[in-house]
Structures are given as structure tokens and as C-alpha cells.
JSON list of C-alpha atoms in Angstrom, two decimals:
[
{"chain": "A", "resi": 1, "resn": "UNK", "atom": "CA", "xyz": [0.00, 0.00, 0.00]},
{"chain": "A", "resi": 2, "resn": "UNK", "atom": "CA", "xyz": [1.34, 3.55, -1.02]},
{"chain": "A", "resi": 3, "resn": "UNK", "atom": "CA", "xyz": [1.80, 6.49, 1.59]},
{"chain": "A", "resi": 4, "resn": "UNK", "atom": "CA", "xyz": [-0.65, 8.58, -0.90]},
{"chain": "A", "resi": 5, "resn": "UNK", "atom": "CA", "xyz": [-1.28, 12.08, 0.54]},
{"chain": "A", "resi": 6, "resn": "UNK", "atom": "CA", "xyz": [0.85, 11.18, 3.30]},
{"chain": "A", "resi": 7, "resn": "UNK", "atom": "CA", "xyz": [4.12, 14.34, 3.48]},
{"chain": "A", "resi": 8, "resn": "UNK", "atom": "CA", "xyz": [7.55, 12.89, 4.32]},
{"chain": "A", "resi": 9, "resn": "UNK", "atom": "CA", "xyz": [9.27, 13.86, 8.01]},
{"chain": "A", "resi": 10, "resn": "UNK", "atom": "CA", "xyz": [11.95, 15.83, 7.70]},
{"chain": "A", "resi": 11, "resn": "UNK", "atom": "CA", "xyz": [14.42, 15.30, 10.10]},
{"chain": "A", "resi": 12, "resn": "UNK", "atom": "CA", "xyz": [14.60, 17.71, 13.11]},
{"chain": "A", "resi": 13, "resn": "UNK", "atom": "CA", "xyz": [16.38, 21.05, 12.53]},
{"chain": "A", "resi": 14, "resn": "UNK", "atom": "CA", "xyz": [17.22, 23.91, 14.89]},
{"chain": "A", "resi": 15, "resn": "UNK", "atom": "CA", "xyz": [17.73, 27.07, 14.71]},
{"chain": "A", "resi": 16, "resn": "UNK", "atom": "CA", "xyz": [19.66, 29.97, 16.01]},
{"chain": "A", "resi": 17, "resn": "UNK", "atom": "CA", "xyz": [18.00, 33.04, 18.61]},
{"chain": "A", "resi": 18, "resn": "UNK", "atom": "CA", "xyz": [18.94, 35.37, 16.09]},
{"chain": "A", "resi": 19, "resn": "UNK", "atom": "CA", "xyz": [17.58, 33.77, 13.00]},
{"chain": "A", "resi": 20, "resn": "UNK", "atom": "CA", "xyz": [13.97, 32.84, 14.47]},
{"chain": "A", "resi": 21, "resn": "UNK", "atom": "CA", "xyz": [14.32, 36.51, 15.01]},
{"chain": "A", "resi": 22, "resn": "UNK", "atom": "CA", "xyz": [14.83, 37.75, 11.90]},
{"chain": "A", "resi": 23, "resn": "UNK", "atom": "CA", "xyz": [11.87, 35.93, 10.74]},
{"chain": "A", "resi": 24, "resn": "UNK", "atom": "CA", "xyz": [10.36, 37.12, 12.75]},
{"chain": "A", "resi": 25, "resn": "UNK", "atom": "CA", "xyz": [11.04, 39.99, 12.03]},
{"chain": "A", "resi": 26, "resn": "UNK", "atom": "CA", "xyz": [10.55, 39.51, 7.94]},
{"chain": "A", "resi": 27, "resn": "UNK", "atom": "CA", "xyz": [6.89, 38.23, 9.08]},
{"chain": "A", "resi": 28, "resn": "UNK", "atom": "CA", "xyz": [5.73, 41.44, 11.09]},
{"chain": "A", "resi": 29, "resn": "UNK", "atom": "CA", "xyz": [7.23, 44.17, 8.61]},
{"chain": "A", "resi": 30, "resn": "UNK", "atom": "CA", "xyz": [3.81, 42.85, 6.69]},
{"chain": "A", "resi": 31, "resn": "UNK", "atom": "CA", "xyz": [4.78, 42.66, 2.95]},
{"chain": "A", "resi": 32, "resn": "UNK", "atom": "CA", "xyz": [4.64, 39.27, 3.02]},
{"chain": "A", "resi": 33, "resn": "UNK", "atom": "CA", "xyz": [2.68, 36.67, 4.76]},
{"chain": "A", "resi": 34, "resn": "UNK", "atom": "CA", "xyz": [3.82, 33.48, 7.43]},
{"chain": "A", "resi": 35, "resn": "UNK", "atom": "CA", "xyz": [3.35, 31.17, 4.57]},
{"chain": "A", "resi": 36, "resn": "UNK", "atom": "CA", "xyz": [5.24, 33.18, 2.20]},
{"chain": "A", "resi": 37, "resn": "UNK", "atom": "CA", "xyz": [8.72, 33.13, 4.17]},
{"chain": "A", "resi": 38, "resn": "UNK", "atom": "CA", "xyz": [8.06, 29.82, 5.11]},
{"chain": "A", "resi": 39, "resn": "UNK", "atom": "CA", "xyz": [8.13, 29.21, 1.94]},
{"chain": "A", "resi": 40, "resn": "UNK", "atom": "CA", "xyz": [11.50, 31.07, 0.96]},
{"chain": "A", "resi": 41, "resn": "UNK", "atom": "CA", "xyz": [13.50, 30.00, 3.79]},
{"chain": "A", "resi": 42, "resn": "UNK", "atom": "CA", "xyz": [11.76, 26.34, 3.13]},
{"chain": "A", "resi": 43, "resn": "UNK", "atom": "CA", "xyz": [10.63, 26.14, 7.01]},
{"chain": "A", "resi": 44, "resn": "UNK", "atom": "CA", "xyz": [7.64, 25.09, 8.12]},
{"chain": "A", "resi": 45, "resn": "UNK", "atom": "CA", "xyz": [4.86, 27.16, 8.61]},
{"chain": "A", "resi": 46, "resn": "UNK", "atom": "CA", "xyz": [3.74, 26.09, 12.06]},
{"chain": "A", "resi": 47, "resn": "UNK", "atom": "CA", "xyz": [7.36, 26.56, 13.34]},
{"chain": "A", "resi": 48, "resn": "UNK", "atom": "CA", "xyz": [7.06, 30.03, 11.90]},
{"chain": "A", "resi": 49, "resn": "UNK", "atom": "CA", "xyz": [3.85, 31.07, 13.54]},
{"chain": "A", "resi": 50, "resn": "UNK", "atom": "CA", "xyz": [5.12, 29.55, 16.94]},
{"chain": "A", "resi": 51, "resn": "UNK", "atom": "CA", "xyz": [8.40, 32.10, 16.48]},
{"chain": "A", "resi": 52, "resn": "UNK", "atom": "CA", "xyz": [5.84, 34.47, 15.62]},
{"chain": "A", "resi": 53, "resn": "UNK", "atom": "CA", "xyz": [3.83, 34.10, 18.87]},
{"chain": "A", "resi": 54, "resn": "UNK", "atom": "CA", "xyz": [6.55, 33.90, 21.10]},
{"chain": "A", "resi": 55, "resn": "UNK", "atom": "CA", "xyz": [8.12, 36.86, 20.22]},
{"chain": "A", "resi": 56, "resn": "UNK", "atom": "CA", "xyz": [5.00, 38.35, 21.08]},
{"chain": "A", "resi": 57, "resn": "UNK", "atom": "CA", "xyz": [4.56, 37.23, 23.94]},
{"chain": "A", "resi": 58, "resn": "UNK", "atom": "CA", "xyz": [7.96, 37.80, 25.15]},
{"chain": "A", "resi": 59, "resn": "UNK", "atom": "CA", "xyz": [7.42, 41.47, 24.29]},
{"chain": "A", "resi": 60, "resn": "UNK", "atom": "CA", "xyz": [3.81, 42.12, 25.55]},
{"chain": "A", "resi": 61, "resn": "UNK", "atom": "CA", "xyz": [1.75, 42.37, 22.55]},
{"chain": "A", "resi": 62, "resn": "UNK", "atom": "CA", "xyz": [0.26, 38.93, 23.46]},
{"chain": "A", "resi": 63, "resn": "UNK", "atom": "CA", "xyz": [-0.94, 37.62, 26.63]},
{"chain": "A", "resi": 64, "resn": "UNK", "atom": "CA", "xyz": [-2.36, 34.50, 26.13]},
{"chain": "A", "resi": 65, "resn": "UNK", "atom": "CA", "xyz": [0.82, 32.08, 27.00]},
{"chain": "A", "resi": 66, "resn": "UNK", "atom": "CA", "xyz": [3.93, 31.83, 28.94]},
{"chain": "A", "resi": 67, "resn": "UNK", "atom": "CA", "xyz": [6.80, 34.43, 28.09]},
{"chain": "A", "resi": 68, "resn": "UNK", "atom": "CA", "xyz": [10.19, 32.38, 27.37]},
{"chain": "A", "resi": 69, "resn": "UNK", "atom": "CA", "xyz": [11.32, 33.73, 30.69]},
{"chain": "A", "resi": 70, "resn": "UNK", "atom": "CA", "xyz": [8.35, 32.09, 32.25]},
{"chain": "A", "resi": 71, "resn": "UNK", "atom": "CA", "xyz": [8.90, 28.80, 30.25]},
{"chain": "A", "resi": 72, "resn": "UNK", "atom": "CA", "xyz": [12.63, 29.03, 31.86]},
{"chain": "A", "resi": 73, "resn": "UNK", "atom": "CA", "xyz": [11.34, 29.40, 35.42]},
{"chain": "A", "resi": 74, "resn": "UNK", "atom": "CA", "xyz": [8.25, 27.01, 35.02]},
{"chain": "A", "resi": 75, "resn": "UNK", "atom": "CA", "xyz": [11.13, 24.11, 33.51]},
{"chain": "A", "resi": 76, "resn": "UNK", "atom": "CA", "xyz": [13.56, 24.76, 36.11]},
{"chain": "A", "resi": 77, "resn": "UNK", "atom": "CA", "xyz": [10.70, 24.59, 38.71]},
{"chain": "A", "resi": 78, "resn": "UNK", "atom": "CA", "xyz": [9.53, 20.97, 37.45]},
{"chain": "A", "resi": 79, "resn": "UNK", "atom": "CA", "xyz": [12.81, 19.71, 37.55]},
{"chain": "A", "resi": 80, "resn": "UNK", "atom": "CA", "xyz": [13.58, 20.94, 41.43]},
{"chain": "A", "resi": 81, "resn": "UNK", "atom": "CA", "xyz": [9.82, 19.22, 42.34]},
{"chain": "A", "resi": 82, "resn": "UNK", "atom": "CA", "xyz": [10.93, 16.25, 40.77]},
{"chain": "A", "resi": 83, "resn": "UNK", "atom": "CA", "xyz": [14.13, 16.24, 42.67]},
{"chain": "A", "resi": 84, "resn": "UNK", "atom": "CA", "xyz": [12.65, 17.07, 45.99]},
{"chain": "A", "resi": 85, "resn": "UNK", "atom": "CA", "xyz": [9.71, 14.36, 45.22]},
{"chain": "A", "resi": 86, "resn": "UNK", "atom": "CA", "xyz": [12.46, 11.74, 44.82]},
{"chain": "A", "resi": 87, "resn": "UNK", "atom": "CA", "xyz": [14.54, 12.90, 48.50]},
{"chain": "A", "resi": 88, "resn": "UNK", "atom": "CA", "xyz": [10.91, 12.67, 50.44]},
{"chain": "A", "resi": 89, "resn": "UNK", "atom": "CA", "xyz": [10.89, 9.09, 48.88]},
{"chain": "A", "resi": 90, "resn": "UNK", "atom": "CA", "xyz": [14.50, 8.24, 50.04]},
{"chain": "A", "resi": 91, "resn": "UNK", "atom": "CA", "xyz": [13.48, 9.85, 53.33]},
{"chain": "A", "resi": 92, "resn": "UNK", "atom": "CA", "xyz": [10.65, 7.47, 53.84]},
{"chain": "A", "resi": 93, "resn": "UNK", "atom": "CA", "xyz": [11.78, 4.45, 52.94]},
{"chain": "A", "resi": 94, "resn": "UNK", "atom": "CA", "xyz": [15.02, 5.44, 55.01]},
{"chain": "A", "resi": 95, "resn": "UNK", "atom": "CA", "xyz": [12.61, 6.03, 58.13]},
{"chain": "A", "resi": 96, "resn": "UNK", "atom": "CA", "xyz": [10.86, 3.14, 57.69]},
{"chain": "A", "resi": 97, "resn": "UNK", "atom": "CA", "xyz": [13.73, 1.03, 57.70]},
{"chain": "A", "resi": 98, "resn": "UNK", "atom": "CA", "xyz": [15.06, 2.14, 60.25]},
{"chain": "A", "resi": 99, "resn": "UNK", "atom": "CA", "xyz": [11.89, 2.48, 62.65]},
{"chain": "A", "resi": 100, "resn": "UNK", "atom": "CA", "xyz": [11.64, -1.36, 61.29]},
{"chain": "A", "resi": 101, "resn": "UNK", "atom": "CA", "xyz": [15.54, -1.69, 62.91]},
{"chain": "A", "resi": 102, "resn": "UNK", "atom": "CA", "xyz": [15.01, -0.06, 66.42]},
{"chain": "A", "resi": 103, "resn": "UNK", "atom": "CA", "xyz": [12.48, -2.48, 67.62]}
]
């Protein structure tokens, strides 16, 4: 059976600060549309509109998500709750053994 109407992945590509802001920036000058330098710069257009958003965010015209400073702190926060999660563990199973030991 053929993959008809089905698009190839392309593998995973990333991208520099500055040039996710220079499209940005080519996107909200307004002579051409998302699609159209997603086209030239052969990117996709949903990772286009997301750099699009973002930068918006990050600079106030948007307040419907988290600002990449946010995303930073909200990451970083996970991962210390995580850690802390796994030391209460240790911490019980180290008091019950040894509550177990001292009888």
C-alpha cells in the first residue's frame, strides 16, 4: 500500500535566537505573509507562527501564553519538584527502615 497524501518527516532542525528573530522579524514588517517566508526559507509554517507568537509574547503584545522567561522558570521549577519528590521518597523508605531496625 502507497503512503498517498501522506508528506515525508523531515528530520529535526534547529535554529539559532537570532535567525527565528529575523523571521520574525521579515513576518511582522507585513509585505509578506507566514506562509510566504516559510516558503522562501523552506521552514515550516507552524514553526514560523510559533516564532511568531513567542516573540509576542515575550514582548507584551500577546498575553495568552507563557513568556520564554516564564517557560525558563516554570522548567527549572519541574525539575527541582521532581528532585525534591524523589529525597521525600529516600526519606521514607530510610525512616521506615530504620523504625523497622530499632524495635
Amino acid at each position: 500500500m502507497e503512503n498517498v497524501g501522506k508528506k515525508r518527516s523531515r528530520p529535526r532542525r534547529s535554529f539559532t535566537a537570532q535567525f527565528k528573530a529575523e523571521i520574525v522579524e521579515l513576518c511582522q514588517r507585513g509585505d509578506r505573509t507566514v506562509r510566504q517566508v516559510s516558503q522562501d526559507f523552506d521552514l515550516t509554517e507552524t514553526a514560523v507562527r510559533d516564532w511568531v507568537k513567542q516573540a509576542e509574547l515575550d514582548s507584551g503584545a500577546r498575553t495568552d501564553g507563557l513568556t520564554s522567561d516564564e517557560r525558563d522558570e516554570l522548567a527549572q521549577l519541574r525539575r527541582e519538584n521532581r528532585r525534591l519528590r524523589e529525597d521525600v521518597d529516600i526519606l521514607k523508605r530510610a525512616t521506615a527502615f530504620f523504625a523497622k531496625e530499632t524495635r
